Amino acid sequence: PNLEYLNLKGCSDLEEVHDSLECCSKLIRLDLSDCNSLNRFPRVNVESLKYMSLEGCFSLEKFPDIHGRIKSEIQIRMRITRIRELPSFITDITKLDLRGMENLVVLPSSICRLKSLVILDVVRCSKLKSLPEEIGDLDNLEQLHARGTLISRLPSSIVRLNKLKILCFYGLGDGGVHFEFPPVAEGLQSLEYLNLRYCNLIDGGLPEDIGSLSSLKELCLEGNNFEHLPRSIAQLGALQFLNLSNCRRLTQLPELPSELNELRADYHMALEFIHDLVTKRKKLQRVIFEQPYLDLETKRKEGYDAHNDTIYEVFAHALFQKISSLRHDISALDSLSKSVFTIAHKEKKIPSWFHHQGWDSRVSVNLPENWYIPHKFLGFAVCYNGILVDTTTQLTPVCDDGISWMTHKPALSSDNSECDTESSDDSEYYINVFFVPFSVLWDTSKANGEIPNDYGIIRLSFSGEVKKYGLRLLYKEENEVEAMSQIWENNNELTEHFTGLRRTR
């Protein structure tokens, strides 16, 4: 009866907890986590209990009966169990973690009386089909995580959760059930992050008034089946991140919010809408293009890697040709120098479209003689693999006789979105491309009467990190690009890259 602490964690052969535990009124801490054979736990005394863990007891189907009066500060862990029903005594708690309770079919309406509840987690409760209709009564709820459940319809009262910041229903799949989000009705005013990835959303699944989510910063709609999106998305004034990758039925890119900073989309969307993205989205700093999703059976087929690589090369060439064909925009738009176009590619291969390639942290490339053609040279296209880093581009004279260097440090956005926290970090597979328009790099006030062709070296620095890189000179006419590339080859003046370049000025 004087037992205060009982730790049976990891006792994999334990099948039953003895009834005498009901008599232990001084028990403070009980840890039965990972007792994976435990299937009978009749009752427990909670008079003094502050902590009880049943986490990982995946043979346990019933919560024990309690004896005594439960304390409001008690911590109860039930993750990854087969418990079918929640105990009714749960009252004044701030976090309810039910993650991995695969046999949980329904949440009792009594949880809606938990006025102090801040976080509700039912991730991977794979038989859970609904939320209580009164869930809007959880006045202090800030986070609701429900990926990997069967929930396909949200109670209309959910829009009353005006302290809710994070809402996640990721992974309904394509089993014939379509997810439906209720009309916002000017509710959910604190919601910042909405994840509806792979929820089998079709046209009408998103509310037409989604634009009234005034605090929404990130919207993840990857892998859904809609053909059109609500027009009110353009009214999401705080939205900075939008994920539309693998939305294979999407036929039209909606008008995008004015403050949007990052967009993720598929290859086909890139080719179709790149003109609009380049010329009209002046605050869009990063666009990430991902290859269409292929199932495992397709990936296992012989020759997949070669086929995948061909798709990547064809897409990259077509994409960059489309971008470079926007001749006036490249030469005139300063905003283009602040944008990054990123392609996800598992092999981390620099596209062959970039004539000059190498691997280093600092790069020096000798430019062809008379590389600058007035009114025809547009600028430089640069790419490198991995996460975004601060990159410096410098145009320097061949002979350092006091001529000022031309320097450009693009303010490239960092990858700080929350949308991929539930998947592996794939930024190492990114190929980042940005453009340095000549009009941005060249500063006449520093030239001191010199002309561009007096500058014969282009230098790149990747903040000390070794990168695979690529460089291409851009001209209004493609034949001029090929001619300059041939000069490079004939004179054996491909890149002389090096680490630790010293500036002797």
PDB file of N, CA, C and O in Angstrom, residues 67-134:
ATOM      1  N   HIS A  67      -9.968   3.994  -9.154  1.00  0.00           N
ATOM      2  CA  HIS A  67     -10.422   4.014  -7.758  1.00  0.00           C
ATOM      3  C   HIS A  67      -9.862   5.275  -7.122  1.00  0.00           C
ATOM      4  O   HIS A  67      -8.667   5.539  -7.161  1.00  0.00           O
ATOM      5  N   GLY A  68     -10.723   6.078  -6.548  1.00  0.00           N
ATOM      6  CA  GLY A  68     -10.301   7.319  -5.924  1.00  0.00           C
ATOM      7  C   GLY A  68     -10.599   8.519  -6.805  1.00  0.00           C
ATOM      8  O   GLY A  68     -11.125   8.410  -7.921  1.00  0.00           O
ATOM      9  N   ARG A  69     -10.222   9.652  -6.301  1.00  0.00           N
ATOM     10  CA  ARG A  69     -10.495  10.924  -7.000  1.00  0.00           C
ATOM     11  C   ARG A  69      -9.256  11.346  -7.779  1.00  0.00           C
ATOM     12  O   ARG A  69      -8.167  11.475  -7.230  1.00  0.00           O
ATOM     13  N   ILE A  70      -9.430  11.586  -9.056  1.00  0.00           N
ATOM     14  CA  ILE A  70      -8.297  11.893  -9.928  1.00  0.00           C
ATOM     15  C   ILE A  70      -7.862  13.340  -9.780  1.00  0.00           C
ATOM     16  O   ILE A  70      -8.694  14.240  -9.547  1.00  0.00           O
ATOM     17  N   LYS A  71      -6.558  13.579  -9.885  1.00  0.00           N
ATOM     18  CA  LYS A  71      -6.013  14.934  -9.802  1.00  0.00           C
ATOM     19  C   LYS A  71      -6.076  15.603 -11.174  1.00  0.00           C
ATOM     20  O   LYS A  71      -5.869  14.970 -12.205  1.00  0.00           O
ATOM     21  N   SER A  72      -6.306  16.905 -11.184  1.00  0.00           N
ATOM     22  CA  SER A  72      -6.432  17.630 -12.448  1.00  0.00           C
ATOM     23  C   SER A  72      -5.111  17.699 -13.201  1.00  0.00           C
ATOM     24  O   SER A  72      -5.089  17.785 -14.425  1.00  0.00           O
ATOM     25  N   GLU A  73      -3.975  17.629 -12.467  1.00  0.00           N
ATOM     26  CA  GLU A  73      -2.664  17.770 -13.123  1.00  0.00           C
ATOM     27  C   GLU A  73      -2.104  16.452 -13.627  1.00  0.00           C
ATOM     28  O   GLU A  73      -0.964  16.390 -14.098  1.00  0.00           O
ATOM     29  N   ILE A  74      -2.850  15.369 -13.553  1.00  0.00           N
ATOM     30  CA  ILE A  74      -2.341  14.060 -13.958  1.00  0.00           C
ATOM     31  C   ILE A  74      -1.982  14.036 -15.450  1.00  0.00           C
ATOM     32  O   ILE A  74      -2.658  14.655 -16.283  1.00  0.00           O
ATOM     33  N   GLN A  75      -0.870  13.357 -15.759  1.00  0.00           N
ATOM     34  CA  GLN A  75      -0.459  13.141 -17.143  1.00  0.00           C
ATOM     35  C   GLN A  75      -0.724  11.685 -17.512  1.00  0.00           C
ATOM     36  O   GLN A  75      -0.256  10.770 -16.822  1.00  0.00           O
ATOM     37  N   ILE A  76      -1.479  11.481 -18.593  1.00  0.00           N
ATOM     38  CA  ILE A  76      -1.814  10.126 -19.043  1.00  0.00           C
ATOM     39  C   ILE A  76      -1.380   9.982 -20.493  1.00  0.00           C
ATOM     40  O   ILE A  76      -1.764  10.785 -21.357  1.00  0.00           O
ATOM     41  N   ARG A  77      -0.569   8.967 -20.756  1.00  0.00           N
ATOM     42  CA  ARG A  77      -0.112   8.699 -22.123  1.00  0.00           C
ATOM     43  C   ARG A  77      -0.749   7.399 -22.609  1.00  0.00           C
ATOM     44  O   ARG A  77      -0.614   6.359 -21.967  1.00  0.00           O
ATOM     45  N   MET A  78      -1.402   7.488 -23.782  1.00  0.00           N
ATOM     46  CA  MET A  78      -2.090   6.315 -24.335  1.00  0.00           C
ATOM     47  C   MET A  78      -1.738   6.075 -25.794  1.00  0.00           C
ATOM     48  O   MET A  78      -2.423   5.354 -26.490  1.00  0.00           O
ATOM     49  N   ARG A  79      -0.669   6.684 -26.283  1.00  0.00           N
ATOM     50  CA  ARG A  79      -0.313   6.537 -27.685  1.00  0.00           C
ATOM     51  C   ARG A  79      -0.017   5.081 -28.028  1.00  0.00           C
ATOM     52  O   ARG A  79       0.558   4.332 -27.248  1.00  0.00           O
ATOM     53  N   ILE A  80      -0.402   4.713 -29.249  1.00  0.00           N
ATOM     54  CA  ILE A  80      -0.106   3.398 -29.821  1.00  0.00           C
ATOM     55  C   ILE A  80      -0.652   2.284 -28.920  1.00  0.00           C
ATOM     56  O   ILE A  80       0.058   1.356 -28.519  1.00  0.00           O
ATOM     57  N   THR A  81      -1.922   2.372 -28.587  1.00  0.00           N
ATOM     58  CA  THR A  81      -2.621   1.291 -27.893  1.00  0.00           C
ATOM     59  C   THR A  81      -3.836   0.911 -28.731  1.00  0.00           C
ATOM     60  O   THR A  81      -4.131   1.545 -29.743  1.00  0.00           O
ATOM     61  N   ARG A  82      -4.543  -0.129 -28.275  1.00  0.00           N
ATOM     62  CA  ARG A  82      -5.759  -0.569 -28.979  1.00  0.00           C
ATOM     63  C   ARG A  82      -7.006  -0.221 -28.166  1.00  0.00           C
ATOM     64  O   ARG A  82      -8.066  -0.813 -28.359  1.00  0.00           O
ATOM     65  N   ILE A  83      -6.874   0.713 -27.251  1.00  0.00           N
ATOM     66  CA  ILE A  83      -8.003   1.141 -26.432  1.00  0.00           C
ATOM     67  C   ILE A  83      -9.094   1.722 -27.324  1.00  0.00           C
ATOM     68  O   ILE A  83      -8.835   2.569 -28.180  1.00  0.00           O
ATOM     69  N   ARG A  84     -10.307   1.224 -27.115  1.00  0.00           N
ATOM     70  CA  ARG A  84     -11.421   1.597 -27.993  1.00  0.00           C
ATOM     71  C   ARG A  84     -12.156   2.846 -27.515  1.00  0.00           C
ATOM     72  O   ARG A  84     -12.706   3.588 -28.320  1.00  0.00           O
ATOM     73  N   GLU A  85     -12.212   3.061 -26.215  1.00  0.00           N
ATOM     74  CA  GLU A  85     -12.972   4.174 -25.661  1.00  0.00           C
ATOM     75  C   GLU A  85     -12.112   4.958 -24.690  1.00  0.00           C
ATOM     76  O   GLU A  85     -11.311   4.384 -23.947  1.00  0.00           O
ATOM     77  N   LEU A  86     -12.306   6.263 -24.668  1.00  0.00           N
ATOM     78  CA  LEU A  86     -11.574   7.111 -23.743  1.00  0.00           C
ATOM     79  C   LEU A  86     -12.238   7.109 -22.383  1.00  0.00           C
ATOM     80  O   LEU A  86     -13.474   7.048 -22.279  1.00  0.00           O
ATOM     81  N   PRO A  87     -11.453   7.196 -21.327  1.00  0.00           N
ATOM     82  CA  PRO A  87     -12.041   7.276 -19.980  1.00  0.00           C
ATOM     83  C   PRO A  87     -12.805   8.581 -19.801  1.00  0.00           C
ATOM     84  O   PRO A  87     -12.391   9.637 -20.291  1.00  0.00           O
ATOM     85  N   SER A  88     -13.898   8.508 -19.101  1.00  0.00           N
ATOM     86  CA  SER A  88     -14.758   9.682 -18.947  1.00  0.00           C
ATOM     87  C   SER A  88     -14.229  10.678 -17.926  1.00  0.00           C
ATOM     88  O   SER A  88     -14.698  11.808 -17.868  1.00  0.00           O
ATOM     89  N   PHE A  89     -13.231  10.258 -17.117  1.00  0.00           N
ATOM     90  CA  PHE A  89     -12.769  11.134 -16.035  1.00  0.00           C
ATOM     91  C   PHE A  89     -11.787  12.194 -16.512  1.00  0.00           C
ATOM     92  O   PHE A  89     -11.400  13.065 -15.747  1.00  0.00           O
ATOM     93  N   ILE A  90     -11.307  12.132 -17.753  1.00  0.00           N
ATOM     94  CA  ILE A  90     -10.364  13.134 -18.249  1.00  0.00           C
ATOM     95  C   ILE A  90     -11.049  14.500 -18.236  1.00  0.00           C
ATOM     96  O   ILE A  90     -12.075  14.703 -18.883  1.00  0.00           O
ATOM     97  N   THR A  91     -10.470  15.433 -17.498  1.00  0.00           N
ATOM     98  CA  THR A  91     -11.151  16.731 -17.334  1.00  0.00           C
ATOM     99  C   THR A  91     -10.235  17.897 -17.688  1.00  0.00           C
ATOM    100  O   THR A  91     -10.196  18.322 -18.822  1.00  0.00           O
ATOM    101  N   ASP A  92      -9.478  18.364 -16.733  1.00  0.00           N
ATOM    102  CA  ASP A  92      -8.755  19.626 -16.890  1.00  0.00           C
ATOM    103  C   ASP A  92      -7.330  19.388 -17.390  1.00  0.00           C
ATOM    104  O   ASP A  92      -6.382  19.360 -16.606  1.00  0.00           O
ATOM    105  N   ILE A  93      -7.170  19.191 -18.692  1.00  0.00           N
ATOM    106  CA  ILE A  93      -5.853  18.971 -19.282  1.00  0.00           C
ATOM    107  C   ILE A  93      -5.651  19.945 -20.439  1.00  0.00           C
ATOM    108  O   ILE A  93      -6.611  20.471 -21.014  1.00  0.00           O
ATOM    109  N   THR A  94      -4.373  20.180 -20.787  1.00  0.00           N
ATOM    110  CA  THR A  94      -4.076  21.101 -21.886  1.00  0.00           C
ATOM    111  C   THR A  94      -3.692  20.376 -23.169  1.00  0.00           C
ATOM    112  O   THR A  94      -3.787  20.950 -24.245  1.00  0.00           O
ATOM    113  N   LYS A  95      -3.235  19.109 -23.049  1.00  0.00           N
ATOM    114  CA  LYS A  95      -2.852  18.337 -24.231  1.00  0.00           C
ATOM    115  C   LYS A  95      -3.433  16.935 -24.143  1.00  0.00           C
ATOM    116  O   LYS A  95      -3.241  16.237 -23.145  1.00  0.00           O
ATOM    117  N   LEU A  96      -4.130  16.524 -25.203  1.00  0.00           N
ATOM    118  CA  LEU A  96      -4.676  15.179 -25.277  1.00  0.00           C
ATOM    119  C   LEU A  96      -4.015  14.477 -26.459  1.00  0.00           C
ATOM    120  O   LEU A  96      -4.305  14.768 -27.620  1.00  0.00           O
ATOM    121  N   ASP A  97      -3.092  13.550 -26.153  1.00  0.00           N
ATOM    122  CA  ASP A  97      -2.304  12.870 -27.173  1.00  0.00           C
ATOM    123  C   ASP A  97      -2.801  11.435 -27.323  1.00  0.00           C
ATOM    124  O   ASP A  97      -2.519  10.575 -26.494  1.00  0.00           O
ATOM    125  N   LEU A  98      -3.544  11.190 -28.409  1.00  0.00           N
ATOM    126  CA  LEU A  98      -4.118   9.866 -28.680  1.00  0.00           C
ATOM    127  C   LEU A  98      -3.474   9.240 -29.916  1.00  0.00           C
ATOM    128  O   LEU A  98      -4.017   8.302 -30.493  1.00  0.00           O
ATOM    129  N   ARG A  99      -2.340   9.728 -30.278  1.00  0.00           N
ATOM    130  CA  ARG A  99      -1.680   9.309 -31.524  1.00  0.00           C
ATOM    131  C   ARG A  99      -1.478   7.784 -31.549  1.00  0.00           C
ATOM    132  O   ARG A  99      -1.001   7.181 -30.599  1.00  0.00           O
ATOM    133  N   GLY A 100      -1.829   7.191 -32.689  1.00  0.00           N
ATOM    134  CA  GLY A 100      -1.574   5.771 -32.903  1.00  0.00           C
ATOM    135  C   GLY A 100      -2.550   4.826 -32.236  1.00  0.00           C
ATOM    136  O   GLY A 100      -2.314   3.612 -32.231  1.00  0.00           O
ATOM    137  N   MET A 101      -3.675   5.328 -31.703  1.00  0.00           N
ATOM    138  CA  MET A 101      -4.681   4.442 -31.111  1.00  0.00           C
ATOM    139  C   MET A 101      -5.547   3.880 -32.229  1.00  0.00           C
ATOM    140  O   MET A 101      -6.605   4.427 -32.571  1.00  0.00           O
ATOM    141  N   GLU A 102      -5.109   2.765 -32.779  1.00  0.00           N
ATOM    142  CA  GLU A 102      -5.679   2.242 -34.015  1.00  0.00           C
ATOM    143  C   GLU A 102      -7.094   1.710 -33.859  1.00  0.00           C
ATOM    144  O   GLU A 102      -7.809   1.543 -34.850  1.00  0.00           O
ATOM    145  N   ASN A 103      -7.530   1.416 -32.642  1.00  0.00           N
ATOM    146  CA  ASN A 103      -8.882   0.894 -32.432  1.00  0.00           C
ATOM    147  C   ASN A 103      -9.880   1.961 -32.009  1.00  0.00           C
ATOM    148  O   ASN A 103     -11.057   1.669 -31.828  1.00  0.00           O
ATOM    149  N   LEU A 104      -9.408   3.179 -31.855  1.00  0.00           N
ATOM    150  CA  LEU A 104     -10.306   4.257 -31.431  1.00  0.00           C
ATOM    151  C   LEU A 104     -11.255   4.618 -32.572  1.00  0.00           C
ATOM    152  O   LEU A 104     -10.823   5.058 -33.636  1.00  0.00           O
ATOM    153  N   VAL A 105     -12.547   4.413 -32.335  1.00  0.00           N
ATOM    154  CA  VAL A 105     -13.546   4.622 -33.387  1.00  0.00           C
ATOM    155  C   VAL A 105     -14.238   5.967 -33.246  1.00  0.00           C
ATOM    156  O   VAL A 105     -14.586   6.602 -34.241  1.00  0.00           O
ATOM    157  N   VAL A 106     -14.425   6.409 -32.010  1.00  0.00           N
ATOM    158  CA  VAL A 106     -15.170   7.646 -31.797  1.00  0.00           C
ATOM    159  C   VAL A 106     -14.575   8.412 -30.624  1.00  0.00           C
ATOM    160  O   VAL A 106     -14.070   7.819 -29.668  1.00  0.00           O
ATOM    161  N   LEU A 107     -14.602   9.730 -30.707  1.00  0.00           N
ATOM    162  CA  LEU A 107     -14.223  10.589 -29.589  1.00  0.00           C
ATOM    163  C   LEU A 107     -15.498  10.965 -28.840  1.00  0.00           C
ATOM    164  O   LEU A 107     -16.457  11.454 -29.447  1.00  0.00           O
ATOM    165  N   PRO A 108     -15.539  10.752 -27.532  1.00  0.00           N
ATOM    166  CA  PRO A 108     -16.749  11.096 -26.784  1.00  0.00           C
ATOM    167  C   PRO A 108     -16.988  12.597 -26.789  1.00  0.00           C
ATOM    168  O   PRO A 108     -16.044  13.391 -26.796  1.00  0.00           O
ATOM    169  N   SER A 109     -18.239  12.982 -26.782  1.00  0.00           N
ATOM    170  CA  SER A 109     -18.568  14.409 -26.779  1.00  0.00           C
ATOM    171  C   SER A 109     -18.077  15.093 -25.511  1.00  0.00           C
ATOM    172  O   SER A 109     -17.929  16.315 -25.477  1.00  0.00           O
ATOM    173  N   SER A 110     -17.752  14.286 -24.489  1.00  0.00           N
ATOM    174  CA  SER A 110     -17.289  14.864 -23.226  1.00  0.00           C
ATOM    175  C   SER A 110     -15.957  15.600 -23.389  1.00  0.00           C
ATOM    176  O   SER A 110     -15.651  16.490 -22.580  1.00  0.00           O
ATOM    177  N   ILE A 111     -15.158  15.272 -24.404  1.00  0.00           N
ATOM    178  CA  ILE A 111     -13.889  15.978 -24.559  1.00  0.00           C
ATOM    179  C   ILE A 111     -14.127  17.440 -24.912  1.00  0.00           C
ATOM    180  O   ILE A 111     -13.232  18.278 -24.741  1.00  0.00           O
ATOM    181  N   CYS A 112     -15.309  17.754 -25.396  1.00  0.00           N
ATOM    182  CA  CYS A 112     -15.605  19.138 -25.764  1.00  0.00           C
ATOM    183  C   CYS A 112     -15.829  20.018 -24.541  1.00  0.00           C
ATOM    184  O   CYS A 112     -16.011  21.230 -24.673  1.00  0.00           O
ATOM    185  N   ARG A 113     -15.798  19.403 -23.370  1.00  0.00           N
ATOM    186  CA  ARG A 113     -15.895  20.168 -22.124  1.00  0.00           C
ATOM    187  C   ARG A 113     -14.516  20.457 -21.538  1.00  0.00           C
ATOM    188  O   ARG A 113     -14.408  21.018 -20.446  1.00  0.00           O
ATOM    189  N   LEU A 114     -13.478  20.069 -22.257  1.00  0.00           N
ATOM    190  CA  LEU A 114     -12.109  20.317 -21.778  1.00  0.00           C
ATOM    191  C   LEU A 114     -11.720  21.754 -22.128  1.00  0.00           C
ATOM    192  O   LEU A 114     -11.049  22.020 -23.117  1.00  0.00           O
ATOM    193  N   LYS A 115     -12.140  22.665 -21.328  1.00  0.00           N
ATOM    194  CA  LYS A 115     -11.991  24.084 -21.643  1.00  0.00           C
ATOM    195  C   LYS A 115     -10.540  24.566 -21.660  1.00  0.00           C
ATOM    196  O   LYS A 115     -10.245  25.621 -22.202  1.00  0.00           O
ATOM    197  N   SER A 116      -9.648  23.790 -21.052  1.00  0.00           N
ATOM    198  CA  SER A 116      -8.233  24.186 -21.038  1.00  0.00           C
ATOM    199  C   SER A 116      -7.438  23.528 -22.162  1.00  0.00           C
ATOM    200  O   SER A 116      -6.246  23.794 -22.305  1.00  0.00           O
ATOM    201  N   LEU A 117      -8.067  22.686 -22.963  1.00  0.00           N
ATOM    202  CA  LEU A 117      -7.355  21.920 -23.983  1.00  0.00           C
ATOM    203  C   LEU A 117      -6.772  22.845 -25.050  1.00  0.00           C
ATOM    204  O   LEU A 117      -7.481  23.656 -25.645  1.00  0.00           O
ATOM    205  N   VAL A 118      -5.458  22.697 -25.281  1.00  0.00           N
ATOM    206  CA  VAL A 118      -4.747  23.510 -26.272  1.00  0.00           C
ATOM    207  C   VAL A 118      -4.365  22.672 -27.494  1.00  0.00           C
ATOM    208  O   VAL A 118      -4.419  23.156 -28.621  1.00  0.00           O
ATOM    209  N   ILE A 119      -3.995  21.397 -27.267  1.00  0.00           N
ATOM    210  CA  ILE A 119      -3.545  20.529 -28.356  1.00  0.00           C
ATOM    211  C   ILE A 119      -4.330  19.223 -28.333  1.00  0.00           C
ATOM    212  O   ILE A 119      -4.393  18.548 -27.302  1.00  0.00           O
ATOM    213  N   LEU A 120      -4.914  18.868 -29.482  1.00  0.00           N
ATOM    214  CA  LEU A 120      -5.594  17.587 -29.649  1.00  0.00           C
ATOM    215  C   LEU A 120      -4.915  16.841 -30.787  1.00  0.00           C
ATOM    216  O   LEU A 120      -4.859  17.324 -31.919  1.00  0.00           O
ATOM    217  N   ASP A 121      -4.381  15.643 -30.482  1.00  0.00           N
ATOM    218  CA  ASP A 121      -3.616  14.865 -31.462  1.00  0.00           C
ATOM    219  C   ASP A 121      -4.246  13.485 -31.610  1.00  0.00           C
ATOM    220  O   ASP A 121      -4.203  12.666 -30.690  1.00  0.00           O
ATOM    221  N   VAL A 122      -4.836  13.233 -32.793  1.00  0.00           N
ATOM    222  CA  VAL A 122      -5.409  11.912 -33.091  1.00  0.00           C
ATOM    223  C   VAL A 122      -4.746  11.324 -34.335  1.00  0.00           C
ATOM    224  O   VAL A 122      -5.350  10.546 -35.080  1.00  0.00           O
ATOM    225  N   VAL A 123      -3.490  11.679 -34.571  1.00  0.00           N
ATOM    226  CA  VAL A 123      -2.748  11.195 -35.730  1.00  0.00           C
ATOM    227  C   VAL A 123      -2.679   9.663 -35.715  1.00  0.00           C
ATOM    228  O   VAL A 123      -2.432   9.052 -34.677  1.00  0.00           O
ATOM    229  N   ARG A 124      -2.934   9.063 -36.871  1.00  0.00           N
ATOM    230  CA  ARG A 124      -2.897   7.613 -37.090  1.00  0.00           C
ATOM    231  C   ARG A 124      -3.897   6.852 -36.224  1.00  0.00           C
ATOM    232  O   ARG A 124      -3.699   5.663 -35.954  1.00  0.00           O
ATOM    233  N   CYS A 125      -4.953   7.506 -35.824  1.00  0.00           N
ATOM    234  CA  CYS A 125      -6.107   6.781 -35.266  1.00  0.00           C
ATOM    235  C   CYS A 125      -6.915   6.331 -36.474  1.00  0.00           C
ATOM    236  O   CYS A 125      -7.890   6.984 -36.882  1.00  0.00           O
ATOM    237  N   SER A 126      -6.494   5.220 -37.037  1.00  0.00           N
ATOM    238  CA  SER A 126      -6.896   4.867 -38.399  1.00  0.00           C
ATOM    239  C   SER A 126      -8.352   4.442 -38.544  1.00  0.00           C
ATOM    240  O   SER A 126      -8.849   4.298 -39.668  1.00  0.00           O
ATOM    241  N   LYS A 127      -9.082   4.236 -37.423  1.00  0.00           N
ATOM    242  CA  LYS A 127     -10.500   3.883 -37.504  1.00  0.00           C
ATOM    243  C   LYS A 127     -11.409   5.035 -37.091  1.00  0.00           C
ATOM    244  O   LYS A 127     -12.630   4.901 -37.109  1.00  0.00           O
ATOM    245  N   LEU A 128     -10.806   6.148 -36.738  1.00  0.00           N
ATOM    246  CA  LEU A 128     -11.593   7.312 -36.306  1.00  0.00           C
ATOM    247  C   LEU A 128     -12.235   7.983 -37.510  1.00  0.00           C
ATOM    248  O   LEU A 128     -11.539   8.434 -38.425  1.00  0.00           O
ATOM    249  N   LYS A 129     -13.581   8.069 -37.511  1.00  0.00           N
ATOM    250  CA  LYS A 129     -14.298   8.560 -38.678  1.00  0.00           C
ATOM    251  C   LYS A 129     -14.857   9.969 -38.517  1.00  0.00           C
ATOM    252  O   LYS A 129     -15.253  10.585 -39.512  1.00  0.00           O
ATOM    253  N   SER A 130     -14.914  10.461 -37.292  1.00  0.00           N
ATOM    254  CA  SER A 130     -15.555  11.772 -37.114  1.00  0.00           C
ATOM    255  C   SER A 130     -15.029  12.463 -35.866  1.00  0.00           C
ATOM    256  O   SER A 130     -14.424  11.842 -34.985  1.00  0.00           O
ATOM    257  N   LEU A 131     -15.277  13.758 -35.825  1.00  0.00           N
ATOM    258  CA  LEU A 131     -15.015  14.569 -34.641  1.00  0.00           C
ATOM    259  C   LEU A 131     -16.350  14.915 -33.996  1.00  0.00           C
ATOM    260  O   LEU A 131     -17.376  14.987 -34.683  1.00  0.00           O
ATOM    261  N   PRO A 132     -16.386  15.147 -32.698  1.00  0.00           N
ATOM    262  CA  PRO A 132     -17.656  15.511 -32.038  1.00  0.00           C
ATOM    263  C   PRO A 132     -18.247  16.788 -32.651  1.00  0.00           C
ATOM    264  O   PRO A 132     -17.517  17.727 -32.976  1.00  0.00           O
ATOM    265  N   GLU A 133     -19.538  16.827 -32.784  1.00  0.00           N
ATOM    266  CA  GLU A 133     -20.206  17.985 -33.367  1.00  0.00           C
ATOM    267  C   GLU A 133     -19.970  19.251 -32.553  1.00  0.00           C
ATOM    268  O   GLU A 133     -19.993  20.364 -33.079  1.00  0.00           O
ATOM    269  N   GLU A 134     -19.716  19.074 -31.261  1.00  0.00           N
ATOM    270  CA  GLU A 134     -19.547  20.235 -30.372  1.00  0.00           C
ATOM    271  C   GLU A 134     -18.091  20.675 -30.260  1.00  0.00           C
ATOM    272  O   GLU A 134     -17.732  21.413 -29.336  1.00  0.00           O
TER     273      GLU A 134
END
